[in-house]
Each structure stands twice: as C-alpha cells, then as structure tokens.
Amino acid sequence: MQLKETFERVKRASKSLALLTDEQRNEILNAVASAIIDNKVRILKANTQDLTKMSKDNPLYDRLQLTEERLDGIASDMRNVAILPTPLGHITKQKTLPNGLRLCRVSVPFGVIGMIYEARPNVTFDVFSLCFKSGNACILKGGKDADCSNREEVALIHEVLEQYGVSKDVVALLPATHEATGEMLNAVGYVDLCIPRGGRKLIDFVRDTARIPVIETGAGVVNTYFDEEGDLEKGKAIINNAKTRRVSVCNALDCLIIHKSRLQDLPALCEKMAEKDVIIYADAQAYAALDGKYPDLEHATDDSFGTEFMDYKLAIKTVASLEEALEHIDDNGSGHSESIITMNEQTARKFQAHVDAACVYWNAPTSFTDGAQFGLGAEIGISTQKLGPRGPMALEEICTYKWLIEGEGQTRP
C-alpha cells in the first residue's frame, strides 16, 4: 500500500488520544471552533477555488459551497459537541458471577475511523469534532470537488492540535483519488471502521471493495405520504419545507405520495413550491389535477420514482390506500427518512411501524433528520442499513465496548 505509512501513523496516534481528559478534548474543540471564525477568509478563499471548477447548475454546488453563515453554524456545532457528555467510560453492564469474578462492560472508542465523502467540506469539521470527542482518530478521504477546502480545513485543525501538543496524526486527509479510496478500504489492521457518505455509486463501490468493517450512509431517496385524512395547511408547510429548504442534502423530499381522494388539494399543496421553480414529475392522475394550475409540470416516467434528485425537482405518485403508499416506499425508498401527513393516529402508527427507515416522521418534515437538530451536536452520517448504528449517528454510535474482568485468582474448571 502506498499509504501504509499514513495509516501506521494514524493508528499509532490513536493510542495517544486515550491519555487526554475530556476537559482537554473540549478545550481543543473550542479552540478549533474559534480558529474557524478567525480564519473565515482563508477557508472561503480555498472554497472559492473549488467552486470555480463546478457549474452552478450542478446539484452538488450547494453542498460544496461554504459561506460566512455556514462557517458560523459549523463552529457552533463544534462547540455544541464540546459541551456534550463524554461517551467514553460509561458502564453499560455490571455483575458479579457466582465464582466471584467481577464483570464490567464499559464504552470505548473504535480506534481509527475512515470517512469517505464527496463535495461536502462541512463534513471535514463535523467528523473531526465527533471523532476527537469520542477518542477516535480519523482518516478522511474527500472528493476532488472539495479538495482545496478540505486541505485548508485540515491544515487549520493541525495548527490547533500542534499548539496543544497533540499529534496532528489523529486526523489525516488522503489524496482525493480513486486509488486512495481503494487503499483505505483495504487497510486491514489500521482502519477499524469505515463510513462512506455519498451517492449510490460511491456506496456500491465501497460495498463491493471493502475488506474492513463498513457502515453505509448517504444516499437518501425520501418520500412523504399525504393521507386521505391529512391536514391541508400542515401539508403545505411540511412539503414545501422538506423539498425547498435545501435541495442538495440527503433529507430533502424526492417524492410526494398522495391519496387519490385528496387530488383536488394537490394544487394548493404545491403552490409554494412554484415560487421556488420546482419541476414536478407527476403520474397521470396527479398530472390531470395539476394541469393548468402548476407552471413547471412534466409527465413522470419509471425513472422519476426512486431517484434522489438533489435539485428543485419532485416526483408525485397517486395511491388508493395506505397499503399502496407503503408498497411504493418499500420499492423505492432508501431507508433514510420517510414521513406521513395525517390526522388519524391509527394510520400514522401503522405507517411508522411498517416503514423501514432510520427516521420515520408523523406530521413533520424530513428536513429535521440532522444530528444538530436532534441535539447530538453534529452527525457523522445516517445509516441506511440495519447492521450497525442507524441515525443520525453521533458520539455514542462511534463507540464500542469492552469487558473489564477482575478476579482473586479464580480458575475455570
């Protein structure tokens, strides 16, 4: 492996994190947050270099873009992580066996976490803060679209770490190449857990290539079902917020499922999205309900459903029952976030019990699927698989445990 030396340094540095107290970790996180604010011009200059290489029409442009306001939010999230209780050293089980052995199960870091992500420079700071707070070293593999931004951010983190006498090897950024991704996924003995965060193509590559443990995150095909007993005013606000708040993120709405008895309300449900020039891909029944009443209307195709648009685009599917809505989600959802709008509690509970996703909402938009919004400080991703933590994944989810056993010379018969 060309990067073996890097992996070895990070693995070695991960051991040193155990020597830091939680107070020291918090002080360093707050120092990095201050450095972000003090070095906005420097970070934004690097981000501009990345932005100039990408068309503004690219759905990833918004994910790639940093602003002063977004940097303020990133620094605030890091401070929030610092004030959270440490996830380390928690006794999760304790018992004494009949033979006198004392058993204690305690939470500990994974060790080294590898993170693969695309045009998301905010992830660099989020992952560092969560890993550092939980005693994990991290190896970052960003995409080429955000390479200038990521390198400036990691350089800033390294400067703060060196000021506090902490090895800068507790966070490393790999080259933005396909080959580096492959090397990380084969870094057996060096990387304890890999978390890919990106589109379906990236997730599929990681699943097919990895020889190290992986938790899949990223791709979010998100649906919202407007039930026959849905409240119109709530629906208008929820659908618009889920779709247009920020279209490039993985919790953004991709498909509105509507009960056929409420098709007459569809123009009202969609009117706010017209102000944001959302293009709607409607099935035959929904198209008839919107024809002449919505400006940017097109006929849906099979490809319209199950697509993560990351753009001002929305598919609409008409169903005759809750069961049909659930079947559509089963066939087209990604296990990320799903929502139902209804005033019928029995219907809502059935929806929540049936839907297989990390987050299932009732009368609320999927835009809330976010570590900071959940009071977790930040997040490292949303797991779209069942084995391993789901989401939002934060401090507790990037810890494991070990048993501590104490005896008085007992031997096993």
XYZ file of C-alpha atoms in Angstrom:
413
model
C 0.000 0.000 0.000
C 1.312 3.415 -0.983
C -0.459 4.971 2.024
C 0.665 2.397 4.579
C 2.922 4.913 6.317
C -0.001 7.292 6.778
C -2.213 4.522 8.136
C 0.517 3.442 10.567
C 0.977 6.995 11.885
C -2.743 7.454 12.465
C -3.057 4.074 14.180
C -0.160 4.932 16.468
C -1.577 8.403 17.211
C -4.995 6.951 18.050
C -3.480 5.348 21.151
C -2.372 8.749 22.454
C -5.950 10.057 22.487
C -6.684 7.826 25.476
C -4.270 9.949 27.521
C -6.341 13.114 27.039
C -9.021 14.059 29.546
C -12.476 15.089 28.389
C -11.695 18.628 29.555
C -8.627 18.731 27.297
C -10.608 17.447 24.336
C -13.288 20.070 24.911
C -10.731 22.863 25.169
C -9.183 21.829 21.853
C -12.576 21.571 20.126
C -13.451 25.081 21.289
C -10.077 26.296 20.054
C -10.740 24.816 16.601
C -14.193 26.440 16.582
C -12.580 29.802 17.335
C -9.997 29.200 14.616
C -12.790 28.603 12.096
C -14.299 32.007 12.931
C -10.915 33.748 12.922
C -9.895 32.208 9.596
C -13.100 32.580 7.578
C -11.360 34.465 4.786
C -8.751 31.753 4.438
C -11.311 28.935 4.340
C -13.647 30.751 1.952
C -10.776 31.530 -0.397
C -9.979 27.815 -0.658
C -13.658 27.027 -1.095
C -13.884 29.547 -3.930
C -11.102 27.670 -5.727
C -13.288 24.557 -5.581
C -16.452 26.384 -6.600
C -14.860 27.882 -9.714
C -14.338 24.338 -11.038
C -18.019 23.400 -10.700
C -21.026 24.660 -12.638
C -23.646 26.442 -10.561
C -26.214 24.205 -12.231
C -24.623 21.131 -10.653
C -26.842 19.797 -7.815
C -23.688 19.380 -5.710
C -22.825 23.101 -5.931
C -24.925 23.968 -2.886
C -23.359 21.137 -0.854
C -19.906 22.329 -1.844
C -20.460 25.986 -1.054
C -19.315 27.456 2.240
C -20.454 30.889 3.403
C -19.730 33.004 6.466
C -23.097 31.960 7.851
C -22.399 28.263 7.244
C -18.996 28.554 8.896
C -20.671 30.171 11.915
C -23.005 27.163 12.037
C -20.125 24.694 11.748
C -18.251 26.412 14.602
C -21.429 26.454 16.704
C -21.969 22.730 16.089
C -18.393 22.041 17.193
C -18.942 23.972 20.416
C -22.141 22.005 20.963
C -20.197 18.761 20.612
C -17.701 20.030 23.193
C -20.383 20.586 25.840
C -21.996 17.173 25.383
C -21.253 14.489 27.996
C -18.372 12.244 27.056
C -19.471 8.931 25.510
C -16.414 7.195 26.949
C -16.111 5.213 30.153
C -19.839 4.605 30.571
C -20.571 1.400 32.459
C -23.339 -0.239 30.456
C -23.472 -3.519 32.381
C -22.031 -4.738 35.659
C -22.348 -8.029 37.505
C -20.587 -10.442 39.843
C -20.579 -14.119 38.899
C -21.199 -16.911 41.464
C -17.453 -17.658 41.389
C -16.682 -14.087 42.483
C -15.453 -12.703 39.149
C -16.482 -9.069 38.759
C -17.551 -8.099 35.214
C -17.929 -4.560 33.920
C -18.841 -3.544 30.363
C -17.515 -0.071 29.504
C -17.760 2.148 26.411
C -14.527 2.770 24.459
C -13.538 4.279 21.084
C -13.399 2.191 17.929
C -9.847 3.448 17.383
C -9.447 4.694 13.808
C -12.476 5.715 11.750
C -12.165 6.168 7.999
C -14.587 8.594 6.356
C -15.233 8.758 2.611
C -17.287 11.683 1.367
C -17.822 13.782 -1.726
C -18.485 17.507 -2.225
C -19.205 18.241 1.441
C -16.448 20.323 3.092
C -18.547 20.739 6.250
C -18.120 17.003 6.866
C -14.396 17.527 7.498
C -15.081 19.583 10.621
C -18.103 17.517 11.717
C -16.226 14.217 11.562
C -13.172 15.620 13.316
C -15.260 17.014 16.186
C -17.201 13.797 16.754
C -14.162 11.535 16.418
C -11.956 13.684 18.640
C -14.618 13.989 21.359
C -15.116 10.204 21.340
C -11.387 9.413 21.430
C -11.164 8.192 17.838
C -8.518 9.146 15.299
C -9.890 9.733 11.800
C -8.696 9.271 8.241
C -10.579 11.490 5.819
C -10.990 10.810 2.117
C -12.794 13.719 0.480
C -13.739 14.094 -3.153
C -11.725 16.076 -5.682
C -14.520 18.663 -5.953
C -13.843 19.825 -2.380
C -10.102 19.109 -2.148
C -8.916 22.711 -1.708
C -11.499 23.325 1.015
C -10.715 20.066 2.825
C -6.964 20.637 2.764
C -7.299 24.145 4.202
C -9.623 22.871 6.931
C -7.351 20.004 7.944
C -4.343 22.351 7.932
C -6.230 24.599 10.355
C -7.068 21.646 12.625
C -3.420 20.523 12.561
C -2.267 24.011 13.615
C -4.528 23.958 16.663
C -3.521 20.409 17.612
C 0.168 21.330 17.478
C -0.493 24.365 19.696
C -1.842 21.977 22.326
C 0.928 19.412 21.919
C -1.350 16.786 20.368
C -0.126 14.722 17.431
C -1.578 16.040 14.190
C -1.744 12.420 13.018
C -5.007 11.957 14.932
C -6.608 13.371 11.771
C -5.266 12.703 8.277
C -6.563 13.682 4.853
C -5.816 11.286 1.991
C -5.282 12.323 -1.629
C -8.530 12.950 -3.499
C -8.032 9.978 -5.796
C -9.938 6.801 -6.565
C -6.818 4.805 -5.679
C -6.712 6.308 -2.162
C -10.297 5.167 -1.594
C -9.333 1.636 -2.576
C -6.322 1.643 -0.246
C -8.400 2.800 2.711
C -10.991 0.095 2.071
C -8.201 -2.490 2.206
C -6.378 -1.055 5.238
C -6.932 -4.152 7.386
C -5.359 -3.722 10.790
C -5.239 0.064 10.503
C -8.809 1.300 9.978
C -11.308 -0.111 12.483
C -14.457 1.221 10.828
C -15.213 2.948 7.517
C -18.226 5.206 6.961
C -18.906 6.202 3.340
C -21.154 9.236 2.905
C -22.307 9.954 -0.613
C -24.367 8.843 -3.570
C -25.400 5.370 -4.651
C -22.370 4.929 -6.925
C -19.959 5.540 -4.040
C -21.883 3.301 -1.652
C -21.950 0.463 -4.179
C -18.190 0.774 -4.794
C -17.449 0.671 -1.065
C -19.676 -2.363 -0.519
C -18.039 -4.232 -3.399
C -14.457 -3.322 -2.455
C -14.123 -3.104 1.334
C -12.178 -5.628 3.391
C -12.683 -3.566 6.558
C -15.954 -3.079 8.505
C -18.322 -0.591 6.860
C -21.496 1.237 7.881
C -23.312 2.520 4.795
C -24.670 6.075 4.860
C -25.520 8.765 2.380
C -27.993 8.037 -0.377
C -31.398 9.383 0.613
C -34.468 8.736 -1.543
C -37.081 10.423 0.635
C -40.872 10.087 0.403
C -43.761 11.858 2.136
C -47.281 10.409 2.100
C -50.234 12.843 2.236
C -53.014 10.673 3.598
C -56.750 10.967 2.945
C -57.019 12.468 6.447
C -54.076 14.820 6.031
C -54.395 18.441 7.208
C -54.064 20.777 4.214
C -52.317 23.654 5.990
C -49.867 21.359 7.770
C -49.254 19.557 4.482
C -48.468 22.741 2.553
C -45.846 23.817 5.088
C -44.310 20.355 5.596
C -43.998 19.501 1.901
C -42.543 22.872 0.954
C -40.007 22.794 3.794
C -38.972 19.204 3.072
C -38.447 19.954 -0.621
C -37.118 23.511 -0.821
C -35.304 24.252 2.442
C -32.073 22.906 0.970
C -32.446 20.670 -2.059
C -28.924 19.220 -2.154
C -28.998 17.469 1.219
C -29.905 13.821 1.735
C -33.003 14.537 3.838
C -34.668 16.596 1.072
C -38.002 15.329 -0.268
C -37.881 13.436 -3.571
C -41.391 12.009 -3.931
C -44.784 13.159 -2.692
C -47.255 10.278 -2.407
C -50.874 11.436 -2.315
C -54.122 9.604 -1.645
C -56.398 9.835 -4.681
C -59.250 11.278 -2.585
C -57.121 14.400 -1.953
C -56.100 15.142 -5.544
C -58.305 18.247 -5.527
C -55.965 19.681 -2.867
C -52.804 18.967 -4.850
C -52.554 22.450 -6.460
C -52.724 24.034 -3.001
C -50.144 21.598 -1.609
C -47.735 22.518 -4.419
C -48.321 26.267 -4.748
C -45.415 27.331 -2.505
C -43.006 25.153 -4.480
C -43.932 27.027 -7.670
C -42.342 30.118 -6.116
C -39.029 28.182 -5.992
C -39.398 26.896 -9.598
C -39.638 23.257 -8.520
C -40.182 20.992 -11.528
C -42.841 18.375 -10.829
C -42.857 14.943 -12.471
C -46.432 13.744 -11.933
C -48.104 10.434 -12.679
C -51.252 10.505 -14.852
C -53.758 11.255 -12.078
C -51.608 13.892 -10.405
C -50.807 15.460 -13.776
C -54.519 15.854 -14.520
C -55.044 17.505 -11.126
C -52.190 19.978 -11.680
C -52.572 20.634 -15.414
C -53.050 24.371 -15.920
C -52.619 25.020 -12.194
C -48.853 24.485 -11.826
C -46.236 26.110 -14.100
C -43.402 23.548 -14.269
C -45.214 20.257 -14.841
C -43.985 17.164 -16.662
C -45.161 13.577 -17.018
C -43.441 11.131 -14.666
C -41.569 8.116 -16.011
C -40.486 4.971 -14.190
C -37.148 6.683 -13.508
C -38.872 9.552 -11.689
C -39.523 7.320 -8.678
C -36.641 6.033 -6.566
C -34.434 8.920 -7.723
C -32.518 11.183 -5.338
C -32.869 14.457 -7.242
C -30.659 16.787 -5.113
C -32.298 19.554 -7.141
C -35.501 21.588 -7.448
C -37.356 18.547 -8.760
C -40.122 16.425 -7.238
C -41.984 13.279 -8.273
C -45.656 12.754 -7.373
C -47.271 9.332 -7.030
C -51.037 8.781 -6.586
C -52.221 5.842 -4.462
C -55.596 4.420 -3.474
C -54.681 3.315 0.057
C -52.122 3.414 2.859
C -51.048 -0.095 1.858
C -50.267 1.089 -1.660
C -48.259 4.014 -0.265
C -46.265 1.648 1.944
C -45.616 -0.641 -1.007
C -44.300 2.304 -3.021
C -41.916 3.237 -0.195
C -40.791 -0.389 0.162
C -39.963 -0.474 -3.559
C -38.418 2.995 -3.908
C -37.190 4.219 -0.521
C -33.579 4.029 0.642
C -34.062 3.524 4.378
C -33.121 7.130 5.187
C -36.163 9.241 6.150
C -39.889 8.932 5.408
C -42.928 10.932 6.550
C -46.707 10.728 6.755
C -49.123 13.656 6.971
C -52.396 12.558 8.602
C -54.721 13.410 11.481
C -55.504 9.731 12.026
C -53.266 8.370 14.781
C -54.012 4.730 13.935
C -52.916 5.320 10.338
C -49.786 7.153 11.491
C -48.792 4.401 13.911
C -49.277 1.758 11.235
C -47.087 3.800 8.878
C -44.361 4.215 11.500
C -44.445 0.529 12.434
C -44.234 -0.664 8.812
C -41.704 1.733 7.253
C -38.093 0.550 7.419
C -36.031 3.728 7.701
C -33.637 5.369 10.138
C -36.141 8.186 10.765
C -39.930 7.973 10.326
C -41.955 11.176 10.794
C -45.599 11.967 11.504
C -46.806 15.480 10.639
C -43.248 16.840 10.406
C -40.794 17.334 7.522
C -37.844 15.046 6.879
C -35.616 18.133 6.904
C -35.222 17.558 10.656
C -33.069 14.460 10.073
C -29.846 16.030 11.280
C -27.553 15.402 14.222
C -27.585 19.011 15.389
C -31.382 19.181 15.157
C -31.644 16.013 17.243
C -29.482 17.595 19.956
C -26.491 15.394 19.134
C -24.130 18.281 18.349
C -23.359 17.041 14.846
C -23.563 13.808 12.904
C -21.221 11.502 11.078
C -23.967 10.165 8.809
C -27.355 8.458 8.571
C -27.084 4.686 8.332
C -29.274 3.192 5.601
C -28.546 -0.399 6.590
C -29.769 -2.466 9.523
C -26.480 -3.926 10.788
C -24.725 -1.231 12.784
C -25.951 2.144 14.088
C -28.751 3.919 12.192
C -29.118 7.612 12.507
C -28.346 10.349 12.910
C -25.100 8.758 14.036
C -23.182 10.833 16.567
C -20.934 10.282 19.592
C -22.499 7.139 21.043
C -22.690 5.438 17.655
C -18.925 5.692 17.041
C -18.058 3.970 20.299
C -17.915 0.271 21.032
C -17.316 -1.505 24.368
C -15.006 -3.873 26.140
C -15.421 -6.095 29.190
C -13.214 -5.490 32.217
C -12.940 -8.580 34.424
C -11.472 -8.654 37.925
C -10.748 -11.765 39.949
C -8.969 -13.097 43.019
C -7.123 -15.986 41.389
C -10.181 -17.981 40.270
C -9.585 -20.660 37.651
C -12.071 -22.236 35.295
C -12.990 -25.873 35.982
